[in-house]
C-alpha atoms as an extended CHARMM CRD file, in Angstrom:
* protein
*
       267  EXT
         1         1  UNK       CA              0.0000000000        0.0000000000        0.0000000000  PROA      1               0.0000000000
         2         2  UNK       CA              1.3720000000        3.1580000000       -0.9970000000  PROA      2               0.0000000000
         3         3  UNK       CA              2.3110000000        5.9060000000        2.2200000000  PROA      3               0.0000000000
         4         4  UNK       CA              0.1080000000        8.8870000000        2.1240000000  PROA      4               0.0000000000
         5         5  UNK       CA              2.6210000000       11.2700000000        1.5900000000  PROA      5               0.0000000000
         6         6  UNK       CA              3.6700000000        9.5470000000       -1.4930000000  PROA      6               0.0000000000
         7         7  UNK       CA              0.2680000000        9.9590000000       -3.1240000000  PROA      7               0.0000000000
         8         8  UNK       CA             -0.0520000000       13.7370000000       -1.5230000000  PROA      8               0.0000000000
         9         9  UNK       CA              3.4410000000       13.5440000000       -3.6210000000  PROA      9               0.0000000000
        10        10  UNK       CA              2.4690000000       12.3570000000       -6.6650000000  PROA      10              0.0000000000
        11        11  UNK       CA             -0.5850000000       14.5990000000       -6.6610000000  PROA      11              0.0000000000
        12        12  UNK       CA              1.5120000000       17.9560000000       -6.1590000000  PROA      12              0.0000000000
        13        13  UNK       CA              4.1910000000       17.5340000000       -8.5920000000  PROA      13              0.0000000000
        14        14  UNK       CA              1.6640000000       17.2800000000      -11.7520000000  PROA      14              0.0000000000
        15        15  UNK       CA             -0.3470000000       20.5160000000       -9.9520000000  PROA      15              0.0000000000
        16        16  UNK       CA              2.3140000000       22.6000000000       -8.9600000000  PROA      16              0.0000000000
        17        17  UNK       CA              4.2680000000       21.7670000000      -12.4840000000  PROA      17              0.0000000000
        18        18  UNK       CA              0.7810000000       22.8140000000      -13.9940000000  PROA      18              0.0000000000
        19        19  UNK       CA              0.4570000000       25.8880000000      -11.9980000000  PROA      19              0.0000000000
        20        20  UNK       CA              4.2660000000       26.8010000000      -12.9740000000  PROA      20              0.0000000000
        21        21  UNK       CA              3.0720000000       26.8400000000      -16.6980000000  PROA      21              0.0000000000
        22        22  UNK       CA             -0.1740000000       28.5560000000      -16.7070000000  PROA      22              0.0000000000
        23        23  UNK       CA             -0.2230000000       31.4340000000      -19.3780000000  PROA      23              0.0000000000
        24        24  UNK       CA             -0.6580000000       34.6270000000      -17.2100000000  PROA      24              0.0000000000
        25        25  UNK       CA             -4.5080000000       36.4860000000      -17.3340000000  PROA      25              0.0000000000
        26        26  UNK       CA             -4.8140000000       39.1200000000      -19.6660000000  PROA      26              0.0000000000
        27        27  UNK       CA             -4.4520000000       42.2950000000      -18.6440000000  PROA      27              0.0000000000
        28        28  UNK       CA             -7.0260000000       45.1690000000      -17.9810000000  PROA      28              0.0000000000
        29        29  UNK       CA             -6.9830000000       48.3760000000      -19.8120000000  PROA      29              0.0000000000
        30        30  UNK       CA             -5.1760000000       50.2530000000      -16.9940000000  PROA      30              0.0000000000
        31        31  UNK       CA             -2.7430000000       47.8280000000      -16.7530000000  PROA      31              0.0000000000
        32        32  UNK       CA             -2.2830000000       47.7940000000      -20.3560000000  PROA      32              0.0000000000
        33        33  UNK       CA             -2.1140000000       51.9520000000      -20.2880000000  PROA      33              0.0000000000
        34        34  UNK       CA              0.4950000000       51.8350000000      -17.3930000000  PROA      34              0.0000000000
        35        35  UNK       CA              2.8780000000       49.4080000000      -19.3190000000  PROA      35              0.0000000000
        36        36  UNK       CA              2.5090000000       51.0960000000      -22.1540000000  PROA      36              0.0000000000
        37        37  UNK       CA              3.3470000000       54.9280000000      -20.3430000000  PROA      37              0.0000000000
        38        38  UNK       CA              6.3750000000       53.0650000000      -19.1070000000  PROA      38              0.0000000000
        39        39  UNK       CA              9.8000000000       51.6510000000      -20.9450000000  PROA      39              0.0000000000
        40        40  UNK       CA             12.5020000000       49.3530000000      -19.6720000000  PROA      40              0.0000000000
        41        41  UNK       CA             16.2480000000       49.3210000000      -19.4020000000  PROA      41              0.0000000000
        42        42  UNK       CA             18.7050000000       46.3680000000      -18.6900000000  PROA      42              0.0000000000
        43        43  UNK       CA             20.5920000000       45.4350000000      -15.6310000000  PROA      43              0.0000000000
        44        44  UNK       CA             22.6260000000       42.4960000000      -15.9490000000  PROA      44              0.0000000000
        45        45  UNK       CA             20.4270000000       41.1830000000      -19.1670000000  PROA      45              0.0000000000
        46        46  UNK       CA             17.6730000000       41.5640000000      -16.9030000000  PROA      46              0.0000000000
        47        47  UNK       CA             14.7470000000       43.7640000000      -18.2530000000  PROA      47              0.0000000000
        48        48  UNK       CA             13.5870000000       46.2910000000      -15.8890000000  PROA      48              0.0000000000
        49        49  UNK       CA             10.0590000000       48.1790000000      -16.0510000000  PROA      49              0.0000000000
        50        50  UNK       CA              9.7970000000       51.4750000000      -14.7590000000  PROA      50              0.0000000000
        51        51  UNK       CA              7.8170000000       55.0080000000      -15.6230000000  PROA      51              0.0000000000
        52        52  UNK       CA              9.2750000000       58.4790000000      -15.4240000000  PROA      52              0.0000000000
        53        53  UNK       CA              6.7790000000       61.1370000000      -15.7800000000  PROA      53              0.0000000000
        54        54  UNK       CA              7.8580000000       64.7670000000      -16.3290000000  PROA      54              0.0000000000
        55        55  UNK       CA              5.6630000000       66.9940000000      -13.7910000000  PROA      55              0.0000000000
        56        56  UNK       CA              5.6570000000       70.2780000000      -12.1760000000  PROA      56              0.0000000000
        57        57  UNK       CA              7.2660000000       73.3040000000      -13.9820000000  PROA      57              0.0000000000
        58        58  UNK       CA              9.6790000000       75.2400000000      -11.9150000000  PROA      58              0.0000000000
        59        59  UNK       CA             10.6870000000       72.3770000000       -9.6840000000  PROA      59              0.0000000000
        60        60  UNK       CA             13.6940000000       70.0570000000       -9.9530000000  PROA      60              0.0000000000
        61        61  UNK       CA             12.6230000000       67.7170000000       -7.3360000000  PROA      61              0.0000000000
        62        62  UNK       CA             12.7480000000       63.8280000000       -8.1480000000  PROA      62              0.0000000000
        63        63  UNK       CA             11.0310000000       61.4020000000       -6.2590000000  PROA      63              0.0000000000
        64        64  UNK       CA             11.3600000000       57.7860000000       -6.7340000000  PROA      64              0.0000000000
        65        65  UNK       CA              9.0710000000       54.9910000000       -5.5700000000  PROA      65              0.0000000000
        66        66  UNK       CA             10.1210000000       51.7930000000       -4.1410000000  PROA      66              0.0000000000
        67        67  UNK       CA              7.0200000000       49.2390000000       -4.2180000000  PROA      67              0.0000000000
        68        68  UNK       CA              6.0310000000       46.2140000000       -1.8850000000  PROA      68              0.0000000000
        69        69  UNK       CA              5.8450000000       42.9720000000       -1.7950000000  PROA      69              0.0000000000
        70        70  UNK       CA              4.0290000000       40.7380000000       -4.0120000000  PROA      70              0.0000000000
        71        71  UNK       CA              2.7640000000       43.5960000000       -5.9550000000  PROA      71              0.0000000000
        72        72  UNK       CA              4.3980000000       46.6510000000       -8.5060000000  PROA      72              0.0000000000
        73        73  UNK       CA              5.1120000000       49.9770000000       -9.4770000000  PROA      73              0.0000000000
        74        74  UNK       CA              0.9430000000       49.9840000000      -10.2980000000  PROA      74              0.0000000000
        75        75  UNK       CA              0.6790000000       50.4130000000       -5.8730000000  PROA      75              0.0000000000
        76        76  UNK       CA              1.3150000000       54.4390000000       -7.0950000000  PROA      76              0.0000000000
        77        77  UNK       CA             -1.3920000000       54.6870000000       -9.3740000000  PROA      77              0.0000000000
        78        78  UNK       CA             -3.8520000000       56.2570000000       -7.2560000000  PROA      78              0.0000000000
        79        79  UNK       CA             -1.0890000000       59.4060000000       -6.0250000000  PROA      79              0.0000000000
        80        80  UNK       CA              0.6400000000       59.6640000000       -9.2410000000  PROA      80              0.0000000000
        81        81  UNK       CA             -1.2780000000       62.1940000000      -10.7580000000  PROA      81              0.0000000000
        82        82  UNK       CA             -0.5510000000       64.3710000000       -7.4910000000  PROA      82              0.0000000000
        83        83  UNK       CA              3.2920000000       63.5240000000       -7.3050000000  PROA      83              0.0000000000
        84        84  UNK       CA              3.4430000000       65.1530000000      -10.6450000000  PROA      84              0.0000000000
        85        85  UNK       CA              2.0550000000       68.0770000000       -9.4560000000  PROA      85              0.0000000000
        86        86  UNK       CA              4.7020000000       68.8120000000       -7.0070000000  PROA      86              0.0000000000
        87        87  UNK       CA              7.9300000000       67.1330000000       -8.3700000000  PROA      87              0.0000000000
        88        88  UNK       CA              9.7990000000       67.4880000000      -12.0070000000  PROA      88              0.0000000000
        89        89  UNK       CA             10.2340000000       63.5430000000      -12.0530000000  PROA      89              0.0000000000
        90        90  UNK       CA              8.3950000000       61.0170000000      -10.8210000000  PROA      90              0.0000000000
        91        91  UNK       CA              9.9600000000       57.7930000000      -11.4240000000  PROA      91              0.0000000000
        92        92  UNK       CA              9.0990000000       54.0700000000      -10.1460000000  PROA      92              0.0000000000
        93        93  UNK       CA             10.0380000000       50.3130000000      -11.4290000000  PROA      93              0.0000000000
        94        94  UNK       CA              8.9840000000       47.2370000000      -10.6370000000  PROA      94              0.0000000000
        95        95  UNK       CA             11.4370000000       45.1170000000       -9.1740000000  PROA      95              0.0000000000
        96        96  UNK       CA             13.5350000000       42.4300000000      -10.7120000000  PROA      96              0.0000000000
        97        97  UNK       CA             10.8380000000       39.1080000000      -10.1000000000  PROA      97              0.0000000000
        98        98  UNK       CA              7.8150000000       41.7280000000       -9.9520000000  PROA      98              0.0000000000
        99        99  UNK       CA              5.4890000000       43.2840000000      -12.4210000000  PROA      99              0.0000000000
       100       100  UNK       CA              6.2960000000       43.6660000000      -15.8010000000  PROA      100             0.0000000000
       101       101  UNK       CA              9.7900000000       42.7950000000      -15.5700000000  PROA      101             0.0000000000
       102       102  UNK       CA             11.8760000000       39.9890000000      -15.6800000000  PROA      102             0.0000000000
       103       103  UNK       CA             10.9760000000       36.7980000000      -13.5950000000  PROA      103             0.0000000000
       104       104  UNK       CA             14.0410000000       34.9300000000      -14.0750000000  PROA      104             0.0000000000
       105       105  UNK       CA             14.1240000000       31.4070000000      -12.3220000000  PROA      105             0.0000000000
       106       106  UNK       CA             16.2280000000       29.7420000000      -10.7680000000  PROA      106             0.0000000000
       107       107  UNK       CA             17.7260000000       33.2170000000       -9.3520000000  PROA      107             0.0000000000
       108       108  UNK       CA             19.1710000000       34.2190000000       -6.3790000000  PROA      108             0.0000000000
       109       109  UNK       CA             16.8190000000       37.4560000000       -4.9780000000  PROA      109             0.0000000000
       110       110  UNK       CA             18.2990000000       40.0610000000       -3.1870000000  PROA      110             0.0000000000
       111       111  UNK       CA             17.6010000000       43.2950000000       -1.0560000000  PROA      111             0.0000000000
       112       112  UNK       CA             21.3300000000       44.0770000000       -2.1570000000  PROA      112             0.0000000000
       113       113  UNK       CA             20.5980000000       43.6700000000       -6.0520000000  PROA      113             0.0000000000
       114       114  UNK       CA             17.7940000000       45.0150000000       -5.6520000000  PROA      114             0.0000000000
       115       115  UNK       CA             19.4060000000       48.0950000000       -4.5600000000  PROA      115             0.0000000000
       116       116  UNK       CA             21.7550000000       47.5730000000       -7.0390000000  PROA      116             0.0000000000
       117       117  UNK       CA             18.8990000000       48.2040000000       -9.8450000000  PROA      117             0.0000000000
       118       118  UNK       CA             17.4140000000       51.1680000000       -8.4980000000  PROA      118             0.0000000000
       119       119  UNK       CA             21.4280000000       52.6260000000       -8.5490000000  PROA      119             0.0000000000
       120       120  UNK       CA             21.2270000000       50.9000000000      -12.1800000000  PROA      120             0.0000000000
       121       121  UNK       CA             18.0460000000       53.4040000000      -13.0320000000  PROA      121             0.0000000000
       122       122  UNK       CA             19.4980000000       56.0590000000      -11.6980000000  PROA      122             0.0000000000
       123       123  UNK       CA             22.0600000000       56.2100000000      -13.6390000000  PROA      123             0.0000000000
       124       124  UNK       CA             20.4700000000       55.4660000000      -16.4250000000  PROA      124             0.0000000000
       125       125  UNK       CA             18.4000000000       58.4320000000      -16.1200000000  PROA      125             0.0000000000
       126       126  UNK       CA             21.5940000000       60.5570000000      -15.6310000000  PROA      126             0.0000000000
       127       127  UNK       CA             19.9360000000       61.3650000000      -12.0710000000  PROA      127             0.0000000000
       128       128  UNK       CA             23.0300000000       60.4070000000      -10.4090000000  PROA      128             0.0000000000
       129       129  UNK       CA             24.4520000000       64.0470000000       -9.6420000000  PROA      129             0.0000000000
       130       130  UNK       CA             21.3020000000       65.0160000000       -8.4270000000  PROA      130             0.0000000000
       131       131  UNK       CA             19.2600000000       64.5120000000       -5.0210000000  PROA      131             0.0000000000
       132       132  UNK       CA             16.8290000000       62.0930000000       -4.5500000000  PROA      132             0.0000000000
       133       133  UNK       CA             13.3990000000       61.7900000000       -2.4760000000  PROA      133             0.0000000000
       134       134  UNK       CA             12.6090000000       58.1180000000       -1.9480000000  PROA      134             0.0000000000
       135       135  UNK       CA              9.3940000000       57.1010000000       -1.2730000000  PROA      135             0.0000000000
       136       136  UNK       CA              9.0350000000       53.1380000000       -0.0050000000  PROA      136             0.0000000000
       137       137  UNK       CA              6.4580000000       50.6900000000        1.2860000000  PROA      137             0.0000000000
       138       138  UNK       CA              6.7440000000       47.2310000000        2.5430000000  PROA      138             0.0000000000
       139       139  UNK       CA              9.6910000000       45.1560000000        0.7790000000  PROA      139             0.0000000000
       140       140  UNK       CA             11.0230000000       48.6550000000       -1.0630000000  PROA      140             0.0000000000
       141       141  UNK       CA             11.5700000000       49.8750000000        2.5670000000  PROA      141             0.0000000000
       142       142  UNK       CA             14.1490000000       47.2690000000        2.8290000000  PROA      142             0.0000000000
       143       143  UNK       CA             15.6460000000       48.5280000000       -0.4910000000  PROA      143             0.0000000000
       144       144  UNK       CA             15.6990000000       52.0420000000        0.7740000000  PROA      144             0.0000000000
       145       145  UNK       CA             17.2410000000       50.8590000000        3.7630000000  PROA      145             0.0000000000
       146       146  UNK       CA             20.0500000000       49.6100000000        1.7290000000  PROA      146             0.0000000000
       147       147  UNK       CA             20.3920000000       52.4820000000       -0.1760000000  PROA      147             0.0000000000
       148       148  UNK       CA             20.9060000000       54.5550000000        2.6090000000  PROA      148             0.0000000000
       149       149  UNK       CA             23.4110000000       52.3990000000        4.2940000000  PROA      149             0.0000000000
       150       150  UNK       CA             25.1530000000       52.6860000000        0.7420000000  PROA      150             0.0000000000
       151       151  UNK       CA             25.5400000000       56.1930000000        1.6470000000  PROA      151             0.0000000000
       152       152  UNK       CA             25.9020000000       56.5660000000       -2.4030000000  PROA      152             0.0000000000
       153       153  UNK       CA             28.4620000000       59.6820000000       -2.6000000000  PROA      153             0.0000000000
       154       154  UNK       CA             26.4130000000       61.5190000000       -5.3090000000  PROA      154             0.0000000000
       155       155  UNK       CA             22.9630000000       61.4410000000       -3.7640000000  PROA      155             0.0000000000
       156       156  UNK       CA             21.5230000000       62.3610000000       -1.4450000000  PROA      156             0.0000000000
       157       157  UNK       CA             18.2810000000       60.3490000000       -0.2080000000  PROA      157             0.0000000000
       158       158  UNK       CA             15.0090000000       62.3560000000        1.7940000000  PROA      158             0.0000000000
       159       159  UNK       CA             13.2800000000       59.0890000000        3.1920000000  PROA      159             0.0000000000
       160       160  UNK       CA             10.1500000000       58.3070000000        3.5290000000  PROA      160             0.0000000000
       161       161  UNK       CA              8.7450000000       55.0220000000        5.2540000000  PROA      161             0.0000000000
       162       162  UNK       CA              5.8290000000       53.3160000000        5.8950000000  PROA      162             0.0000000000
       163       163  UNK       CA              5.5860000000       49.9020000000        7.5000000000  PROA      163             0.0000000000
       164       164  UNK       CA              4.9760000000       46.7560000000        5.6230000000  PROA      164             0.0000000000
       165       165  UNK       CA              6.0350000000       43.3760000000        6.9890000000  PROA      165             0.0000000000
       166       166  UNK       CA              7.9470000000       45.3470000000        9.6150000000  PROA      166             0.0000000000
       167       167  UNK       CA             11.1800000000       47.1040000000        8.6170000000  PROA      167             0.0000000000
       168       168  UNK       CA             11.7960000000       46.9780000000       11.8680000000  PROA      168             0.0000000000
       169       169  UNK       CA             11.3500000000       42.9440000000       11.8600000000  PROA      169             0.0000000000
       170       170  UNK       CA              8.2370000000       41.0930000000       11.7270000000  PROA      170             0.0000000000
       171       171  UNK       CA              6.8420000000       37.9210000000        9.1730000000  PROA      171             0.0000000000
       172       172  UNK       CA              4.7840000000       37.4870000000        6.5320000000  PROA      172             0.0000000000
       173       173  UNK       CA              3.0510000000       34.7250000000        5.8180000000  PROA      173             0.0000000000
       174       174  UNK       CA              2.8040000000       33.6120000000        1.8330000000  PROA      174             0.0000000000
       175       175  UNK       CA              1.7070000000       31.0460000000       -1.0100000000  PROA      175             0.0000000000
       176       176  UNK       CA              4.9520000000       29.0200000000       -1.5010000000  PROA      176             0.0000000000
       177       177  UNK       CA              6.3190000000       28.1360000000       -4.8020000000  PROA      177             0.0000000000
       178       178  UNK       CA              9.9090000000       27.2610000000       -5.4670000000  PROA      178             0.0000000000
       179       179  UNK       CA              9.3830000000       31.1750000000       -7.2870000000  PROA      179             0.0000000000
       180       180  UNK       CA              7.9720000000       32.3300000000       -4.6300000000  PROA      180             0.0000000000
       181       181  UNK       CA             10.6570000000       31.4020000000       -1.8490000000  PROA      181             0.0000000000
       182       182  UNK       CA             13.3320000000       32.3360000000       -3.7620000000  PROA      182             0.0000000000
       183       183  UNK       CA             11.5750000000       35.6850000000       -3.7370000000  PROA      183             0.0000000000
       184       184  UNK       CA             10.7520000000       35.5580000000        0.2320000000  PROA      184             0.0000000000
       185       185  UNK       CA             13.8820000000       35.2000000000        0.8190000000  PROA      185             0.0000000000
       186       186  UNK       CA             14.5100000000       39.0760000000        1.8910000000  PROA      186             0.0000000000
       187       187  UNK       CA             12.8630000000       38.2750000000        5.1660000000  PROA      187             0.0000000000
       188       188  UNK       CA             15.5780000000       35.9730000000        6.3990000000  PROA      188             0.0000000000
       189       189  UNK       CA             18.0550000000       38.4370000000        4.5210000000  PROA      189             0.0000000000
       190       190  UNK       CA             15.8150000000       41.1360000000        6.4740000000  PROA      190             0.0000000000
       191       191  UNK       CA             16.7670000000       38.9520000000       10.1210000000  PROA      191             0.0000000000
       192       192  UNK       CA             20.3460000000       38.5240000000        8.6310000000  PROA      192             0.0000000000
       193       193  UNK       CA             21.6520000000       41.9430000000        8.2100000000  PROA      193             0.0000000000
       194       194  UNK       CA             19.0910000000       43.9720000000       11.0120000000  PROA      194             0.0000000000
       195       195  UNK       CA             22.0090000000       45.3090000000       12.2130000000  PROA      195             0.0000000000
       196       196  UNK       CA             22.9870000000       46.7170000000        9.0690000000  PROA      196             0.0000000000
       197       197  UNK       CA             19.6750000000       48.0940000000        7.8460000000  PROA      197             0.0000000000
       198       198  UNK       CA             17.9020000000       49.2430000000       11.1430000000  PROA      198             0.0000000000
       199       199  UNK       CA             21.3190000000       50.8710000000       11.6010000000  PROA      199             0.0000000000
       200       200  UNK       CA             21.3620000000       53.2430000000        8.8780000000  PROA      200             0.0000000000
       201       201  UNK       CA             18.6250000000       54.2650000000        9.9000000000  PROA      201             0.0000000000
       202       202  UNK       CA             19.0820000000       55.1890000000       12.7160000000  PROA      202             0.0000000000
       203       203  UNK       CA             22.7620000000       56.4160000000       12.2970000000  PROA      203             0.0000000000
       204       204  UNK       CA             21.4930000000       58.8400000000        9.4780000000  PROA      204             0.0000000000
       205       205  UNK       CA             21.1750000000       62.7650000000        9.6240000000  PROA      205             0.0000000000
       206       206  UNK       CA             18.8500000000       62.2210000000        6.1790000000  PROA      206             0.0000000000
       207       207  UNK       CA             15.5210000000       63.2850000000        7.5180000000  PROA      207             0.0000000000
       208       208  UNK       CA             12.6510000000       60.5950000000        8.0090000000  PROA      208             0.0000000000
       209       209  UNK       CA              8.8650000000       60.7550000000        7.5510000000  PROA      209             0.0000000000
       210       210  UNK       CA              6.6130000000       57.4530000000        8.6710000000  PROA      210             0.0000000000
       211       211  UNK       CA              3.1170000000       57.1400000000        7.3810000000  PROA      211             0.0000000000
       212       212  UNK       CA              1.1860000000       54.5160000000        8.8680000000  PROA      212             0.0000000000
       213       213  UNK       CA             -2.4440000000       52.8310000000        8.9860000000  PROA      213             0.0000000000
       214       214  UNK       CA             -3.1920000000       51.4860000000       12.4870000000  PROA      214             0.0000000000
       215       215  UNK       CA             -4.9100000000       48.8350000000       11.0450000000  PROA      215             0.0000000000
       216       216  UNK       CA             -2.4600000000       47.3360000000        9.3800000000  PROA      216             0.0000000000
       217       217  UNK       CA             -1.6260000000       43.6940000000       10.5850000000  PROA      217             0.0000000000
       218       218  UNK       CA              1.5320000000       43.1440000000        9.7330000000  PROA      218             0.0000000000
       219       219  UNK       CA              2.6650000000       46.1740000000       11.6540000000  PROA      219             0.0000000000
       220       220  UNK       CA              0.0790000000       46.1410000000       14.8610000000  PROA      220             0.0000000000
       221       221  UNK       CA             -0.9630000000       48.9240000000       16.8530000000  PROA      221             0.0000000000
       222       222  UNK       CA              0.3590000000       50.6070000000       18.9230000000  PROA      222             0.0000000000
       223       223  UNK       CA              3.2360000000       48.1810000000       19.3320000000  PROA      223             0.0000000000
       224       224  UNK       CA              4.4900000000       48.7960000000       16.7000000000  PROA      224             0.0000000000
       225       225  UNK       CA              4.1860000000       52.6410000000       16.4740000000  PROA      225             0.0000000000
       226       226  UNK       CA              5.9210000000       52.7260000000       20.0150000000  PROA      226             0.0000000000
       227       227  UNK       CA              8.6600000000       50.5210000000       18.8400000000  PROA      227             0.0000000000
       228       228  UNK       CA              9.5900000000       52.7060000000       15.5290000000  PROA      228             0.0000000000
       229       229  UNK       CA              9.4290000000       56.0370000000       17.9090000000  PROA      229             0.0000000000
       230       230  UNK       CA             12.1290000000       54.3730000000       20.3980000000  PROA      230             0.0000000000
       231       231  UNK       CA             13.8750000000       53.2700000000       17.8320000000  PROA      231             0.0000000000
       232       232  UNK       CA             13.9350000000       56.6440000000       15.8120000000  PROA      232             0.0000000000
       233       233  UNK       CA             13.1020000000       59.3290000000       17.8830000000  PROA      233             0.0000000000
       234       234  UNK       CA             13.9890000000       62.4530000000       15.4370000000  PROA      234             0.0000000000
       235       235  UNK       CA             11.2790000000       60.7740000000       12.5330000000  PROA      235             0.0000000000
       236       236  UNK       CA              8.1760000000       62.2740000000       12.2960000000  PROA      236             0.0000000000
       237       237  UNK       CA              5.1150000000       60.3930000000       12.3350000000  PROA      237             0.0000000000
       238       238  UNK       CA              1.7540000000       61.0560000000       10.3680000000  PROA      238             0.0000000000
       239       239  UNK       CA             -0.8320000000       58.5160000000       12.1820000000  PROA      239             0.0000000000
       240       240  UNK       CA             -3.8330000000       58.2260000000        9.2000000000  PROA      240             0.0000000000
       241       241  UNK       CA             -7.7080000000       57.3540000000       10.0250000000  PROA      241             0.0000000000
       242       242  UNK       CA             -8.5180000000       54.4240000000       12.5950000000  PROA      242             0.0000000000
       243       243  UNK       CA             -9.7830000000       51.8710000000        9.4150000000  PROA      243             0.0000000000
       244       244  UNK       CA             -6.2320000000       52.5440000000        7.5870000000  PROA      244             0.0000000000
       245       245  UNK       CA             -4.2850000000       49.0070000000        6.9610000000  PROA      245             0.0000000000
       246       246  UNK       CA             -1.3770000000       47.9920000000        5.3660000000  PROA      246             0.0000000000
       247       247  UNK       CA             -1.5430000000       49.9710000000        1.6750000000  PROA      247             0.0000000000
       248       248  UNK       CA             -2.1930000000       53.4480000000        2.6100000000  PROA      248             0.0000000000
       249       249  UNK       CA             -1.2990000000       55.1510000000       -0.4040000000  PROA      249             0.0000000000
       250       250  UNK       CA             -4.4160000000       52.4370000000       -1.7630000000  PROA      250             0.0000000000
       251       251  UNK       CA             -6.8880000000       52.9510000000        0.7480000000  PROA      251             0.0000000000
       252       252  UNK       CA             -6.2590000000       56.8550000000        1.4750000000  PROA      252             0.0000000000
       253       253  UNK       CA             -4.5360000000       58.3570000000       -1.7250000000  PROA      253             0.0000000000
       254       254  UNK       CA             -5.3980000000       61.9530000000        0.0540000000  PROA      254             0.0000000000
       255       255  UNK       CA             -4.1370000000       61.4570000000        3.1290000000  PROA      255             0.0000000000
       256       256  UNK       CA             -1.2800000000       59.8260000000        1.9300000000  PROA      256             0.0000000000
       257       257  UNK       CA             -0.4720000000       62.4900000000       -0.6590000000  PROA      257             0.0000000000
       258       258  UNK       CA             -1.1580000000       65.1390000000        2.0570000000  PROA      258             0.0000000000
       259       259  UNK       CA              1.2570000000       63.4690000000        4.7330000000  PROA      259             0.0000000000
       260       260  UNK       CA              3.6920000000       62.9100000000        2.1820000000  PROA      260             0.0000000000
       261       261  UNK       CA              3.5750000000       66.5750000000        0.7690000000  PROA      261             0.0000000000
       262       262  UNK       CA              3.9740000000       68.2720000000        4.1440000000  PROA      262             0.0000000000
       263       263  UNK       CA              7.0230000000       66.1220000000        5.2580000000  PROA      263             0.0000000000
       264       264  UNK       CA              8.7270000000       67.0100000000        1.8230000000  PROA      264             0.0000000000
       265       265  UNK       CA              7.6040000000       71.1060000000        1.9910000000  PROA      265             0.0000000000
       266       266  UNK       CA              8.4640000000       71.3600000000        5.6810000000  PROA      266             0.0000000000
       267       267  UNK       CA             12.1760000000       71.9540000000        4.3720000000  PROA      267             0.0000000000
């Protein structure tokens, strides 16, 4: 008689090897218009999505946006529009294993080349003499927390965070595929090299801004509020409505925008 774990075996491989090879859904007209508003340049034969958008008239201000986990560049849709009306470029990309770029497998995911790509853009751009705002949620907080440890001699980076699954530690708990482990990796890199990344930020004269949703479960109130505000006294804090969870910049474009605008016109 065959064990039960040997037919539970049998059963997944065909499934999961089916599931590997479905054709993705078609895409819906916004999706469609975002990709097509957007372009891509190469890292390391990699294809990278991102969109630049030329806004405001009189400002040279650049802000660029640093997107969660599992999702894309398309978490900005809803405060785009508004970012344009305050800064000359508005840039974001979807990571490497996100979005519309490359999803290469097997490949080793990083915080660090992740990093690495948004330097990549950068310069690309020919942004790389100039200072930029960074604007982050959830797994892109991580990246920005690299970025800033980089210290990158030619920038100059005005953070803002917002917490998703914790940049100051916490778990997530996901579907896994072989794809998608490879991609959750960054939280044991995020348990690996705390030191390194809640460090910068709190070593760092660049000025800090949280935005937060008490609702959100990955980051509980008011635990974790108190935590971040021991941890890094000198941020500011905007707290948003009561019924605010983990994608504010989804569920409360205006507040969001609003926070975000007064932290960067406070200087």
């Amino acid at each position: 008689r065959m064990e039960w774990w040997m037919q539970v075996g049998l059963l997944t491989v065909p499934l999961l090897a089916a599931y590997l090879h479905i054709p993705p859904p078609d895409l819906s007209p916004a999706l469609l218009s975002w990709r097509s508003s957007g372009g891509y340049f190469t890292y390391k034969d990699q294809n990278i999505f991102y969109k630049d958008s030329t806004g405001a008239i009189g400002s040279s201000d650049i802000v660029v946006l640093l997107h969660g986990f599992p999702t894309s560049s398309y978490d900005w849709y809803k405060i785009w529009e508004g970012l344009t009306q305050r800064f000359h470029r508005v840039i974001a990309l979807d990571f490497v294993g996100f979005g519309f770029s490359d999803k290469p497998r097997p490949h080793h995911y990083s915080i660090f080349e992740q990093a690495s790509i948004v330097e990549g853009l950068v310069h690309h751009l020919g942004l790389h003499h100039q200072r930029i705002n960074l604007l982050s949620h959830d797994y892109g907080d991580t990246v920005a927390q690299e970025l800033l440890h980089r210290s990158v001699q030619s920038l100059m980076f005005w953070l803002l965070f917002f917490p998703g699954c914790a940049a100051l530690g916490g778990t997530i708990h996901c579907v896994t595929t072989r794809f998608l482990l490879s991609i959750l990796q960054y939280i044991n890199q995020r348990k690996k090299h705390r030191e390194r990344w809640v460090g910068a930020l709190m070593s760092t004269s660049v000025p800090l801004h949280l935005i937060y949703g008490p609702l959100d479960p990955v980051n509980p109130h008011p635990e974790f509020l108190q935590l971040y505000k021991k941890v890094l006294p000198t941020s500011t804090v905007t707290v948003l409505d009561d019924h605010i969870s983990h994608y504010p910049q989804l569920e409360d474009p205006t507040g969001f925008l609003n926070a975000y605008l007064n932290f960067i016109n406070s200087f």
